[in-house]
PDB file of C-alpha atoms in Angstrom:
ATOM      1  CA  MET A   1     -39.269 -35.646 -34.587  1.00 55.00           C
ATOM      2  CA  LYS A   2     -39.206 -35.001 -30.815  1.00 53.00           C
ATOM      3  CA  ASN A   3     -35.889 -37.015 -30.405  1.00 58.00           C
ATOM      4  CA  LEU A   4     -34.471 -34.961 -33.364  1.00 55.00           C
ATOM      5  CA  ARG A   5     -35.087 -31.761 -31.769  1.00 61.00           C
ATOM      6  CA  ARG A   6     -33.828 -33.045 -28.194  1.00 64.00           C
ATOM      7  CA  LYS A   7     -30.663 -33.837 -29.769  1.00 65.00           C
ATOM      8  CA  PRO A   8     -28.909 -30.589 -30.609  1.00 70.00           C
ATOM      9  CA  LYS A   9     -30.103 -29.647 -27.179  1.00 71.00           C
ATOM     10  CA  MET A  10     -28.251 -32.470 -25.489  1.00 75.00           C
ATOM     11  CA  LEU A  11     -25.174 -31.674 -27.773  1.00 76.00           C
ATOM     12  CA  LEU A  12     -25.058 -28.366 -27.060  1.00 78.00           C
ATOM     13  CA  ARG A  13     -25.168 -28.941 -22.803  1.00 81.00           C
ATOM     14  CA  LEU A  14     -22.567 -31.200 -23.654  1.00 82.00           C
ATOM     15  CA  TYR A  15     -20.019 -28.887 -25.306  1.00 80.00           C
ATOM     16  CA  SER A  16     -20.955 -26.488 -22.734  1.00 82.00           C
ATOM     17  CA  LEU A  17     -20.050 -29.115 -19.994  1.00 85.00           C
ATOM     18  CA  VAL A  18     -17.034 -29.980 -21.903  1.00 87.00           C
ATOM     19  CA  ILE A  19     -15.925 -26.340 -21.853  1.00 88.00           C
ATOM     20  CA  LEU A  20     -16.579 -25.717 -18.363  1.00 88.00           C
ATOM     21  CA  ILE A  21     -14.523 -28.371 -17.526  1.00 90.00           C
ATOM     22  CA  VAL A  22     -11.708 -27.212 -19.576  1.00 90.00           C
ATOM     23  CA  ASP A  23     -11.920 -23.617 -17.971  1.00 90.00           C
ATOM     24  CA  LEU A  24     -11.754 -25.413 -14.441  1.00 91.00           C
ATOM     25  CA  VAL A  25      -8.917 -27.507 -15.224  1.00 92.00           C
ATOM     26  CA  THR A  26      -7.140 -24.517 -16.719  1.00 92.00           C
ATOM     27  CA  LEU A  27      -7.788 -22.447 -13.735  1.00 91.00           C
ATOM     28  CA  LEU A  28      -6.581 -24.900 -10.917  1.00 91.00           C
ATOM     29  CA  PHE A  29      -3.301 -25.239 -13.137  1.00 90.00           C
ATOM     30  CA  GLY A  30      -2.684 -21.466 -13.046  1.00 90.00           C
ATOM     31  CA  ILE A  31      -3.798 -21.167  -9.642  1.00 89.00           C
ATOM     32  CA  PHE A  32      -1.142 -23.932  -8.546  1.00 89.00           C
ATOM     33  CA  PHE A  33       1.466 -22.518 -10.780  1.00 88.00           C
ATOM     34  CA  ALA A  34       0.810 -19.093  -9.309  1.00 85.00           C
ATOM     35  CA  ILE A  35       1.469 -20.675  -5.965  1.00 85.00           C
ATOM     36  CA  LEU A  36       4.680 -22.359  -6.821  1.00 88.00           C
ATOM     37  CA  ILE A  37       5.805 -18.916  -8.228  1.00 85.00           C
ATOM     38  CA  ALA A  38       4.804 -16.979  -5.101  1.00 79.00           C
ATOM     39  CA  LEU A  39       6.524 -20.136  -2.522  1.00 82.00           C
ATOM     40  CA  TYR A  40       9.336 -19.737  -5.021  1.00 82.00           C
ATOM     41  CA  ARG A  41       9.733 -16.004  -4.811  1.00 78.00           C
ATOM     42  CA  ILE A  42      10.079 -16.293  -0.879  1.00 78.00           C
ATOM     43  CA  PHE A  43      13.342 -17.569  -1.032  1.00 84.00           C
ATOM     44  CA  ARG A  44      14.683 -16.266  -4.398  1.00 87.00           C
ATOM     45  CA  PRO A  45      13.123 -12.623  -4.441  1.00 86.00           C
ATOM     46  CA  PRO A  46      12.929 -10.823  -8.280  1.00 88.00           C
ATOM     47  CA  PRO A  47      15.917  -8.363  -8.548  1.00 90.00           C
ATOM     48  CA  LEU A  48      15.959  -5.092  -7.592  1.00 91.00           C
ATOM     49  CA  LYS A  49      15.275  -2.627 -10.430  1.00 92.00           C
ATOM     50  CA  SER A  50      17.064   0.485 -10.882  1.00 90.00           C
ATOM     51  CA  LEU A  51      15.197   4.031 -10.178  1.00 92.00           C
ATOM     52  CA  ARG A  52      18.234   6.295 -11.219  1.00 90.00           C
ATOM     53  CA  GLY A  53      16.149   9.099 -13.030  1.00 88.00           C
ATOM     54  CA  GLU A  54      12.894   8.606 -12.038  1.00 93.00           C
ATOM     55  CA  VAL A  55      10.548  11.406 -10.690  1.00 94.00           C
ATOM     56  CA  ALA A  56       9.210  10.762  -7.152  1.00 95.00           C
ATOM     57  CA  MET A  57       6.800  12.297  -5.520  1.00 96.00           C
ATOM     58  CA  VAL A  58       6.919  11.634  -1.871  1.00 95.00           C
ATOM     59  CA  VAL A  59       3.780  13.326   0.129  1.00 94.00           C
ATOM     60  CA  GLY A  60       4.239  13.616   3.713  1.00 90.00           C
ATOM     61  CA  ALA A  61       8.139  14.151   3.335  1.00 90.00           C
ATOM     62  CA  GLY A  62       8.600  16.242   6.679  1.00 88.00           C
ATOM     63  CA  ARG A  63       8.907  13.423   9.297  1.00 85.00           C
ATOM     64  CA  GLY A  64       8.782   9.696   9.925  1.00 85.00           C
ATOM     65  CA  ILE A  65       8.991   7.305   6.846  1.00 89.00           C
ATOM     66  CA  GLY A  66       8.450   9.884   4.298  1.00 90.00           C
ATOM     67  CA  ARG A  67      11.431  11.705   5.262  1.00 92.00           C
ATOM     68  CA  GLU A  68      13.346   8.638   4.843  1.00 92.00           C
ATOM     69  CA  LEU A  69      12.191   7.690   1.777  1.00 94.00           C
ATOM     70  CA  ALA A  70      12.913  11.034   0.258  1.00 94.00           C
ATOM     71  CA  ILE A  71      16.655  10.645   1.495  1.00 94.00           C
ATOM     72  CA  HIS A  72      16.958   6.977   0.160  1.00 94.00           C
ATOM     73  CA  LEU A  73      15.478   7.873  -2.963  1.00 94.00           C
ATOM     74  CA  CYS A  74      17.804  10.508  -3.556  1.00 93.00           C
ATOM     75  CA  GLN A  75      20.799   7.955  -2.795  1.00 92.00           C
ATOM     76  CA  LEU A  76      19.366   6.199  -5.519  1.00 92.00           C
ATOM     77  CA  GLY A  77      19.707   8.757  -8.024  1.00 90.00           C
ATOM     78  CA  VAL A  78      16.098   9.805  -7.892  1.00 93.00           C
ATOM     79  CA  ASN A  79      14.593  13.338  -8.171  1.00 94.00           C
ATOM     80  CA  VAL A  80      12.578  14.027  -5.500  1.00 94.00           C
ATOM     81  CA  ALA A  81       9.338  16.180  -4.918  1.00 95.00           C
ATOM     82  CA  CYS A  82       9.056  16.816  -0.881  1.00 95.00           C
ATOM     83  CA  VAL A  83       5.380  17.377  -0.533  1.00 95.00           C
ATOM     84  CA  ASP A  84       4.421  18.409   3.288  1.00 93.00           C
ATOM     85  CA  ILE A  85       2.365  21.011   4.876  1.00 91.00           C
ATOM     86  CA  ASN A  86       5.046  21.871   7.400  1.00 90.00           C
ATOM     87  CA  ILE A  87       7.732  24.371   5.804  1.00 92.00           C
ATOM     88  CA  GLU A  88      10.367  23.689   8.289  1.00 92.00           C
ATOM     89  CA  ASN A  89      10.278  19.950   8.434  1.00 91.00           C
ATOM     90  CA  CYS A  90      10.159  19.816   4.709  1.00 92.00           C
ATOM     91  CA  GLY A  91      13.068  22.238   4.056  1.00 91.00           C
ATOM     92  CA  ASN A  92      15.433  19.944   6.497  1.00 92.00           C
ATOM     93  CA  THR A  93      14.177  16.677   4.400  1.00 92.00           C
ATOM     94  CA  VAL A  94      15.580  18.592   1.418  1.00 92.00           C
ATOM     95  CA  GLN A  95      18.708  19.366   3.236  1.00 91.00           C
ATOM     96  CA  LEU A  96      19.227  16.166   4.288  1.00 90.00           C
ATOM     97  CA  ALA A  97      18.266  14.601   1.126  1.00 89.00           C
ATOM     98  CA  SER A  98      20.240  17.004  -1.284  1.00 84.00           C
ATOM     99  CA  LYS A  99      23.601  15.567   0.196  1.00 80.00           C
ATOM    100  CA  SER A 100      22.811  12.575  -2.326  1.00 78.00           C
ATOM    101  CA  LEU A 101      23.079  11.771  -5.981  1.00 78.00           C
ATOM    102  CA  GLY A 102      19.384  13.045  -6.794  1.00 79.00           C
ATOM    103  CA  ILE A 103      18.020  16.185  -6.895  1.00 88.00           C
ATOM    104  CA  ALA A 104      15.473  17.152  -3.709  1.00 91.00           C
ATOM    105  CA  LYS A 105      12.991  20.054  -3.865  1.00 93.00           C
ATOM    106  CA  MET A 106      10.545  21.405  -1.271  1.00 95.00           C
ATOM    107  CA  TYR A 107       6.671  22.029  -2.319  1.00 95.00           C
ATOM    108  CA  ILE A 108       4.187  23.129   0.276  1.00 94.00           C
ATOM    109  CA  CYS A 109       0.592  21.613  -0.111  1.00 93.00           C
ATOM    110  CA  ASN A 110      -2.122  21.179   1.534  1.00 92.00           C
ATOM    111  CA  ILE A 111      -3.135  17.499   0.002  1.00 92.00           C
ATOM    112  CA  THR A 112      -6.865  17.847   1.209  1.00 90.00           C
ATOM    113  CA  HIS A 113      -7.420  20.510  -0.977  1.00 92.00           C
ATOM    114  CA  LYS A 114      -7.975  19.435  -4.753  1.00 93.00           C
ATOM    115  CA  ASP A 115      -6.795  22.577  -6.763  1.00 94.00           C
ATOM    116  CA  GLU A 116      -3.874  22.997  -4.168  1.00 94.00           C
ATOM    117  CA  VAL A 117      -2.935  19.315  -5.136  1.00 94.00           C
ATOM    118  CA  ALA A 118      -3.130  20.175  -8.734  1.00 94.00           C
ATOM    119  CA  HIS A 119      -1.499  23.037  -8.830  1.00 95.00           C
ATOM    120  CA  THR A 120       1.410  21.602  -6.723  1.00 95.00           C
ATOM    121  CA  VAL A 121       1.839  18.870  -9.275  1.00 95.00           C
ATOM    122  CA  ASN A 122       1.813  21.122 -12.400  1.00 94.00           C
ATOM    123  CA  ILE A 123       4.960  22.825 -10.787  1.00 95.00           C
ATOM    124  CA  ILE A 124       6.263  19.627 -10.207  1.00 95.00           C
ATOM    125  CA  GLN A 125       6.288  18.955 -13.415  1.00 93.00           C
ATOM    126  CA  SER A 126       7.475  21.848 -15.053  1.00 93.00           C
ATOM    127  CA  GLU A 127      10.508  21.873 -12.410  1.00 93.00           C
ATOM    128  CA  LEU A 128      11.407  18.292 -12.338  1.00 93.00           C
ATOM    129  CA  GLY A 129       9.764  16.420 -15.163  1.00 91.00           C
ATOM    130  CA  GLU A 130       6.727  13.909 -15.520  1.00 93.00           C
ATOM    131  CA  VAL A 131       5.973  12.483 -12.115  1.00 95.00           C
ATOM    132  CA  THR A 132       6.706   8.620 -12.581  1.00 95.00           C
ATOM    133  CA  MET A 133       6.286   7.657  -8.726  1.00 96.00           C
ATOM    134  CA  LEU A 134       4.117   8.657  -6.040  1.00 96.00           C
ATOM    135  CA  PHE A 135       4.332   7.785  -2.448  1.00 96.00           C
ATOM    136  CA  HIS A 136       1.655   8.452  -0.117  1.00 92.00           C
ATOM    137  CA  CYS A 137       3.095   8.387   3.455  1.00 87.00           C
ATOM    138  CA  CYS A 138       0.221  10.349   5.372  1.00 80.00           C
ATOM    139  CA  SER A 139      -2.013   7.402   5.541  1.00 64.00           C
ATOM    140  CA  ILE A 140       0.077   5.911   8.267  1.00 63.00           C
ATOM    141  CA  PRO A 141      -1.408   7.104  11.660  1.00 56.00           C
ATOM    142  CA  SER A 142       1.516   8.493  14.064  1.00 52.00           C
ATOM    143  CA  PRO A 143       2.196   6.507  17.251  1.00 48.00           C
ATOM    144  CA  ARG A 144       0.886   9.914  19.002  1.00 49.00           C
ATOM    145  CA  ALA A 145      -2.502   9.185  17.510  1.00 48.00           C
ATOM    146  CA  LEU A 146      -2.404   5.683  18.992  1.00 48.00           C
ATOM    147  CA  VAL A 147      -1.574   6.513  22.427  1.00 46.00           C
ATOM    148  CA  GLN A 148      -3.283  10.051  22.560  1.00 51.00           C
ATOM    149  CA  ASP A 149      -6.398  11.327  21.179  1.00 53.00           C
ATOM    150  CA  PRO A 150      -6.556  10.877  17.218  1.00 54.00           C
ATOM    151  CA  PRO A 151      -7.979  13.522  15.021  1.00 58.00           C
ATOM    152  CA  GLU A 152     -11.330  14.222  14.403  1.00 72.00           C
ATOM    153  CA  ILE A 153     -13.052  12.152  11.721  1.00 76.00           C
ATOM    154  CA  ARG A 154     -13.534  14.554   8.960  1.00 81.00           C
ATOM    155  CA  HIS A 155      -9.700  15.446   8.864  1.00 79.00           C
ATOM    156  CA  THR A 156      -9.059  11.506   9.214  1.00 80.00           C
ATOM    157  CA  ILE A 157     -11.060  10.894   5.929  1.00 83.00           C
ATOM    158  CA  ASP A 158      -9.723  13.884   3.882  1.00 85.00           C
ATOM    159  CA  LEU A 159      -6.327  13.230   4.614  1.00 85.00           C
ATOM    160  CA  THR A 160      -6.172   9.436   4.523  1.00 85.00           C
ATOM    161  CA  ILE A 161      -8.907   8.868   1.534  1.00 88.00           C
ATOM    162  CA  LEU A 162     -10.124  11.614  -0.377  1.00 90.00           C
ATOM    163  CA  SER A 163      -6.250  13.206  -1.093  1.00 92.00           C
ATOM    164  CA  HIS A 164      -5.465   9.698  -2.996  1.00 93.00           C
ATOM    165  CA  PHE A 165      -8.259  10.731  -5.144  1.00 94.00           C
ATOM    166  CA  TRP A 166      -7.136  14.448  -5.777  1.00 94.00           C
ATOM    167  CA  LEU A 167      -3.416  13.106  -6.245  1.00 95.00           C
ATOM    168  CA  LEU A 168      -4.343  10.312  -8.432  1.00 94.00           C
ATOM    169  CA  ASP A 169      -6.591  12.937 -10.946  1.00 93.00           C
ATOM    170  CA  THR A 170      -3.266  14.638 -11.555  1.00 94.00           C
ATOM    171  CA  VAL A 171      -0.392  12.387 -11.182  1.00 94.00           C
ATOM    172  CA  LEU A 172      -1.821   9.313 -13.288  1.00 93.00           C
ATOM    173  CA  PRO A 173      -1.971  11.652 -16.558  1.00 92.00           C
ATOM    174  CA  CYS A 174       2.194  12.473 -15.916  1.00 92.00           C
ATOM    175  CA  MET A 175       2.699   8.640 -15.607  1.00 94.00           C
ATOM    176  CA  GLU A 176       0.575   7.982 -18.876  1.00 92.00           C
ATOM    177  CA  ARG A 177       2.747  10.453 -20.770  1.00 92.00           C
ATOM    178  CA  ALA A 178       5.658   9.166 -19.558  1.00 91.00           C
ATOM    179  CA  GLY A 179       4.823   5.625 -20.275  1.00 89.00           C
ATOM    180  CA  LYS A 180       5.227   4.335 -17.162  1.00 92.00           C
ATOM    181  CA  GLY A 181       4.742   4.842 -13.200  1.00 94.00           C
ATOM    182  CA  HIS A 182       4.684   3.263  -9.773  1.00 96.00           C
ATOM    183  CA  ILE A 183       2.093   4.392  -7.270  1.00 95.00           C
ATOM    184  CA  VAL A 184       2.839   3.305  -3.661  1.00 95.00           C
ATOM    185  CA  VAL A 185      -0.001   3.377  -1.231  1.00 91.00           C
ATOM    186  CA  MET A 186       0.754   2.850   2.242  1.00 88.00           C
ATOM    187  CA  SER A 187      -1.761   1.644   5.038  1.00 85.00           C
ATOM    188  CA  SER A 188      -1.466   0.587   8.707  1.00 78.00           C
ATOM    189  CA  VAL A 189      -1.813  -2.930   9.488  1.00 66.00           C
ATOM    190  CA  ALA A 190      -5.635  -2.014  10.705  1.00 61.00           C
ATOM    191  CA  GLY A 191      -6.374  -2.343   7.005  1.00 57.00           C
ATOM    192  CA  LEU A 192      -5.414  -6.135   7.251  1.00 58.00           C
ATOM    193  CA  SER A 193      -7.087  -7.174  10.469  1.00 57.00           C
ATOM    194  CA  GLY A 194      -8.831  -4.224  11.941  1.00 55.00           C
ATOM    195  CA  ALA A 195      -8.642  -2.596  15.279  1.00 53.00           C
ATOM    196  CA  ALA A 196      -9.293  -3.173  18.901  1.00 49.00           C
ATOM    197  CA  THR A 197     -10.326   0.091  19.022  1.00 47.00           C
ATOM    198  CA  GLY A 198     -12.419   2.316  21.604  1.00 47.00           C
ATOM    199  CA  GLY A 199     -15.053   4.722  19.753  1.00 47.00           C
ATOM    200  CA  LYS A 200     -12.589   7.712  19.182  1.00 50.00           C
ATOM    201  CA  ARG A 201     -10.336   5.286  17.081  1.00 61.00           C
ATOM    202  CA  VAL A 202     -12.685   3.563  14.799  1.00 70.00           C
ATOM    203  CA  SER A 203     -12.119   6.326  11.859  1.00 72.00           C
ATOM    204  CA  LEU A 204      -8.384   5.147  11.907  1.00 75.00           C
ATOM    205  CA  SER A 205      -9.230   1.728  11.043  1.00 76.00           C
ATOM    206  CA  THR A 206     -12.062   2.686   8.816  1.00 80.00           C
ATOM    207  CA  ALA A 207      -9.828   4.584   6.595  1.00 82.00           C
ATOM    208  CA  GLN A 208      -6.918   2.165   6.659  1.00 81.00           C
ATOM    209  CA  PHE A 209      -9.644  -0.528   5.239  1.00 84.00           C
ATOM    210  CA  ALA A 210     -10.606   2.047   2.770  1.00 86.00           C
ATOM    211  CA  VAL A 211      -7.137   2.680   1.784  1.00 88.00           C
ATOM    212  CA  GLN A 212      -6.687  -0.956   1.179  1.00 87.00           C
ATOM    213  CA  GLY A 213      -9.851  -0.981  -1.028  1.00 88.00           C
ATOM    214  CA  LEU A 214      -8.481   1.868  -3.178  1.00 90.00           C
ATOM    215  CA  ALA A 215      -5.465   0.270  -3.988  1.00 90.00           C
ATOM    216  CA  GLU A 216      -6.942  -3.206  -4.922  1.00 89.00           C
ATOM    217  CA  SER A 217      -9.402  -1.505  -7.056  1.00 90.00           C
ATOM    218  CA  LEU A 218      -6.928   0.725  -8.916  1.00 90.00           C
ATOM    219  CA  HIS A 219      -4.821  -2.232  -9.214  1.00 88.00           C
ATOM    220  CA  THR A 220      -7.689  -3.947 -10.932  1.00 87.00           C
ATOM    221  CA  GLU A 221      -8.510  -1.077 -13.416  1.00 87.00           C
ATOM    222  CA  LEU A 222      -5.067  -0.728 -14.614  1.00 86.00           C
ATOM    223  CA  ARG A 223      -4.568  -4.237 -15.013  1.00 82.00           C
ATOM    224  CA  HIS A 224      -7.545  -4.437 -17.035  1.00 79.00           C
ATOM    225  CA  SER A 225      -6.640  -1.357 -19.148  1.00 80.00           C
ATOM    226  CA  ASN A 226      -2.920  -3.140 -20.052  1.00 76.00           C
ATOM    227  CA  SER A 227      -1.122  -0.244 -18.565  1.00 82.00           C
ATOM    228  CA  ASN A 228       2.232   0.364 -17.605  1.00 88.00           C
ATOM    229  CA  ILE A 229       1.890   1.823 -14.223  1.00 92.00           C
ATOM    230  CA  ILE A 230       2.290  -0.319 -11.219  1.00 93.00           C
ATOM    231  CA  ILE A 231       0.635  -0.370  -7.772  1.00 94.00           C
ATOM    232  CA  SER A 232       2.121  -1.307  -4.370  1.00 94.00           C
ATOM    233  CA  LEU A 233       0.104  -1.726  -1.411  1.00 92.00           C
ATOM    234  CA  VAL A 234       2.167  -1.425   1.747  1.00 91.00           C
ATOM    235  CA  HIS A 235       0.835  -2.545   5.182  1.00 86.00           C
ATOM    236  CA  VAL A 236       3.084  -1.078   7.910  1.00 84.00           C
ATOM    237  CA  TYR A 237       3.008  -1.558  11.460  1.00 74.00           C
ATOM    238  CA  PRO A 238       1.880   1.324  13.471  1.00 61.00           C
ATOM    239  CA  PHE A 239       5.032   1.597  15.838  1.00 60.00           C
ATOM    240  CA  ILE A 240       7.746   2.495  13.585  1.00 55.00           C
ATOM    241  CA  VAL A 241       8.881   5.005  15.928  1.00 51.00           C
ATOM    242  CA  GLY A 242      11.803   6.349  17.922  1.00 47.00           C
ATOM    243  CA  ALA A 243      12.814   6.399  21.498  1.00 41.00           C
ATOM    244  CA  GLU A 244      10.551   9.374  22.283  1.00 42.00           C
ATOM    245  CA  VAL A 245       7.015   7.372  22.310  1.00 45.00           C
ATOM    246  CA  ALA A 246       8.465   3.782  22.784  1.00 46.00           C
ATOM    247  CA  LYS A 247       7.437   4.427  26.796  1.00 48.00           C
ATOM    248  CA  ASP A 248       4.362   5.081  25.868  1.00 45.00           C
ATOM    249  CA  ILE A 249       3.762   1.458  24.163  1.00 49.00           C
ATOM    250  CA  ARG A 250       3.429  -1.665  26.091  1.00 51.00           C
ATOM    251  CA  PHE A 251       4.048  -5.044  24.463  1.00 51.00           C
ATOM    252  CA  ARG A 252       2.674  -8.278  25.558  1.00 54.00           C
ATOM    253  CA  ILE A 253       5.242 -10.286  23.915  1.00 54.00           C
ATOM    254  CA  PRO A 254       8.493  -7.704  23.390  1.00 51.00           C
ATOM    255  CA  SER A 255      10.433 -10.388  21.491  1.00 46.00           C
ATOM    256  CA  TYR A 256       7.652 -10.671  19.081  1.00 50.00           C
ATOM    257  CA  PHE A 257       6.887  -7.026  18.616  1.00 56.00           C
ATOM    258  CA  GLY A 258       9.083  -3.915  18.956  1.00 59.00           C
ATOM    259  CA  THR A 259       9.810  -0.425  17.504  1.00 69.00           C
ATOM    260  CA  MET A 260      11.151  -0.087  14.152  1.00 76.00           C
ATOM    261  CA  PRO A 261      13.458   2.771  12.984  1.00 81.00           C
ATOM    262  CA  ALA A 262      11.915   4.642  10.201  1.00 83.00           C
ATOM    263  CA  ALA A 263      15.082   4.291   8.263  1.00 86.00           C
ATOM    264  CA  GLU A 264      14.962   0.527   8.223  1.00 88.00           C
ATOM    265  CA  ALA A 265      11.369   0.699   7.433  1.00 88.00           C
ATOM    266  CA  ALA A 266      12.125   3.033   4.555  1.00 90.00           C
ATOM    267  CA  LYS A 267      14.703   0.838   3.206  1.00 92.00           C
ATOM    268  CA  GLN A 268      12.096  -2.560   3.429  1.00 92.00           C
ATOM    269  CA  ILE A 269       9.198  -0.342   1.522  1.00 93.00           C
ATOM    270  CA  LEU A 270      11.824   0.449  -1.095  1.00 95.00           C
ATOM    271  CA  ASP A 271      13.173  -3.038  -1.521  1.00 94.00           C
ATOM    272  CA  GLY A 272       9.255  -4.056  -2.025  1.00 93.00           C
ATOM    273  CA  VAL A 273       8.841  -1.298  -4.548  1.00 94.00           C
ATOM    274  CA  ARG A 274      12.072  -2.319  -6.608  1.00 95.00           C
ATOM    275  CA  ARG A 275      10.949  -5.900  -6.865  1.00 94.00           C
ATOM    276  CA  ASN A 276       7.390  -4.438  -8.094  1.00 93.00           C
ATOM    277  CA  TYR A 277       5.484  -6.443  -5.293  1.00 92.00           C
ATOM    278  CA  ALA A 278       1.568  -5.642  -5.606  1.00 90.00           C
ATOM    279  CA  GLU A 279       1.401  -6.102  -1.574  1.00 89.00           C
ATOM    280  CA  PHE A 280       3.827  -6.472   0.871  1.00 90.00           C
ATOM    281  CA  SER A 281       3.753  -5.559   4.648  1.00 86.00           C
ATOM    282  CA  VAL A 282       6.734  -3.935   7.279  1.00 85.00           C
ATOM    283  CA  PRO A 283       7.546  -6.121   8.872  1.00 80.00           C
ATOM    284  CA  GLY A 284       7.090  -8.840   6.067  1.00 79.00           C
ATOM    285  CA  TYR A 285       5.608 -11.408   8.537  1.00 77.00           C
ATOM    286  CA  LEU A 286       2.379  -9.444   9.306  1.00 76.00           C
ATOM    287  CA  LEU A 287       1.071  -9.867   5.868  1.00 77.00           C
ATOM    288  CA  TYR A 288       0.730 -13.364   6.109  1.00 77.00           C
ATOM    289  CA  LEU A 289      -0.922 -12.562  10.053  1.00 74.00           C
ATOM    290  CA  GLY A 290      -3.446 -10.711   8.604  1.00 73.00           C
ATOM    291  CA  HIS A 291      -4.492 -13.447   6.264  1.00 73.00           C
ATOM    292  CA  ILE A 292      -4.799 -15.601   9.092  1.00 75.00           C
ATOM    293  CA  PHE A 293      -7.142 -13.347  10.873  1.00 72.00           C
ATOM    294  CA  ARG A 294      -9.306 -13.266   7.895  1.00 74.00           C
ATOM    295  CA  ILE A 295      -9.587 -17.244   7.632  1.00 79.00           C
ATOM    296  CA  LEU A 296     -10.078 -18.061  11.524  1.00 76.00           C
ATOM    297  CA  PRO A 297     -13.547 -17.802  12.832  1.00 80.00           C
ATOM    298  CA  LYS A 298     -14.063 -14.539  14.596  1.00 74.00           C
ATOM    299  CA  LYS A 299     -13.990 -15.801  17.988  1.00 78.00           C
ATOM    300  CA  ALA A 300     -10.453 -17.690  17.471  1.00 77.00           C
ATOM    301  CA  SER A 301      -9.393 -14.258  15.431  1.00 72.00           C
ATOM    302  CA  PHE A 302     -10.189 -12.118  18.442  1.00 72.00           C
ATOM    303  CA  MET A 303      -8.264 -14.540  20.843  1.00 75.00           C
ATOM    304  CA  LEU A 304      -5.145 -14.139  18.728  1.00 70.00           C
ATOM    305  CA  ARG A 305      -5.519 -10.569  18.821  1.00 68.00           C
ATOM    306  CA  ASP A 306      -5.801 -10.533  22.441  1.00 68.00           C
ATOM    307  CA  LEU A 307      -2.693 -12.756  22.827  1.00 68.00           C
ATOM    308  CA  LEU A 308      -0.687  -9.876  20.488  1.00 62.00           C
ATOM    309  CA  ASP A 309      -2.111  -7.132  22.561  1.00 57.00           C
ATOM    310  CA  THR A 310       0.059  -4.135  22.402  1.00 50.00           C
ATOM    311  CA  GLY A 311      -1.404  -2.234  25.230  1.00 47.00           C
ATOM    312  CA  VAL A 312      -2.512   0.563  22.819  1.00 44.00           C
ATOM    313  CA  ASP A 313      -6.206   0.129  21.722  1.00 36.00           C
ATOM    314  CA  PHE A 314      -5.081  -0.548  18.092  1.00 36.00           C
ATOM    315  CA  GLY A 315      -4.940  -3.722  15.989  1.00 33.00           C
TER     316      GLY A 315
END
């Protein structure tokens, strides 16, 4: 009688073991093919999608990468809402961008205020249509903040992290109504490897890690909801600057690191966005360098960071 009772339990355990083995084999094959496809895409990247007719909201369009993104988007036939807190800078961006195919309009907004963000998005929606693309360019610390004193902690957190939530609260419904969307989250490479900071700059590095976590969580949530909204996380090297601050930055390996014009950075960002990459960096090799930092033992990682030290207390 006992043998008869044990037999169903043994069969159940054997069945569970077989299912587990099948699941593991399926998983390994899936990972293997995903790696093969990723390697293939390095040499044969996906084609660039057309952005003509999209409505893009570029936050931080007054200068730097934000300005260049707005100009490049207009050249691609995108209607661009240039959002910034500085009227003069934003106005100059609109003048430059308006010379292209798309439409560019200025919207002055402090994105750290939830109600102000909601009001601005409603105006954009009524004037340009449903927002289908969002570029948040205020998360990247400026080179001046890296060589001089950074902003105080509360402002850093509000501008870099909380503003994303206020924007997503109002922009995501627009994208859901439009049936499509692309959210581009930009972070410094400090979100990949941390920063060799002094005490005053810890908040900058912490904020970059938080931005990366936000993008990954949002990507997971939208993937499980079968949404047509795409998330792109872009890691940007801090020294995308002009000649005016290059003299303040010392490079240990000048041929390896260097400054990059904002126009070139914007072109590389849009290339990655138009290929629907989930995560990439500018320059591209820094994404792999950040992954190496994570794999190596801490002591070895610190040694590599010391070798690549730029002369500024930021990684």
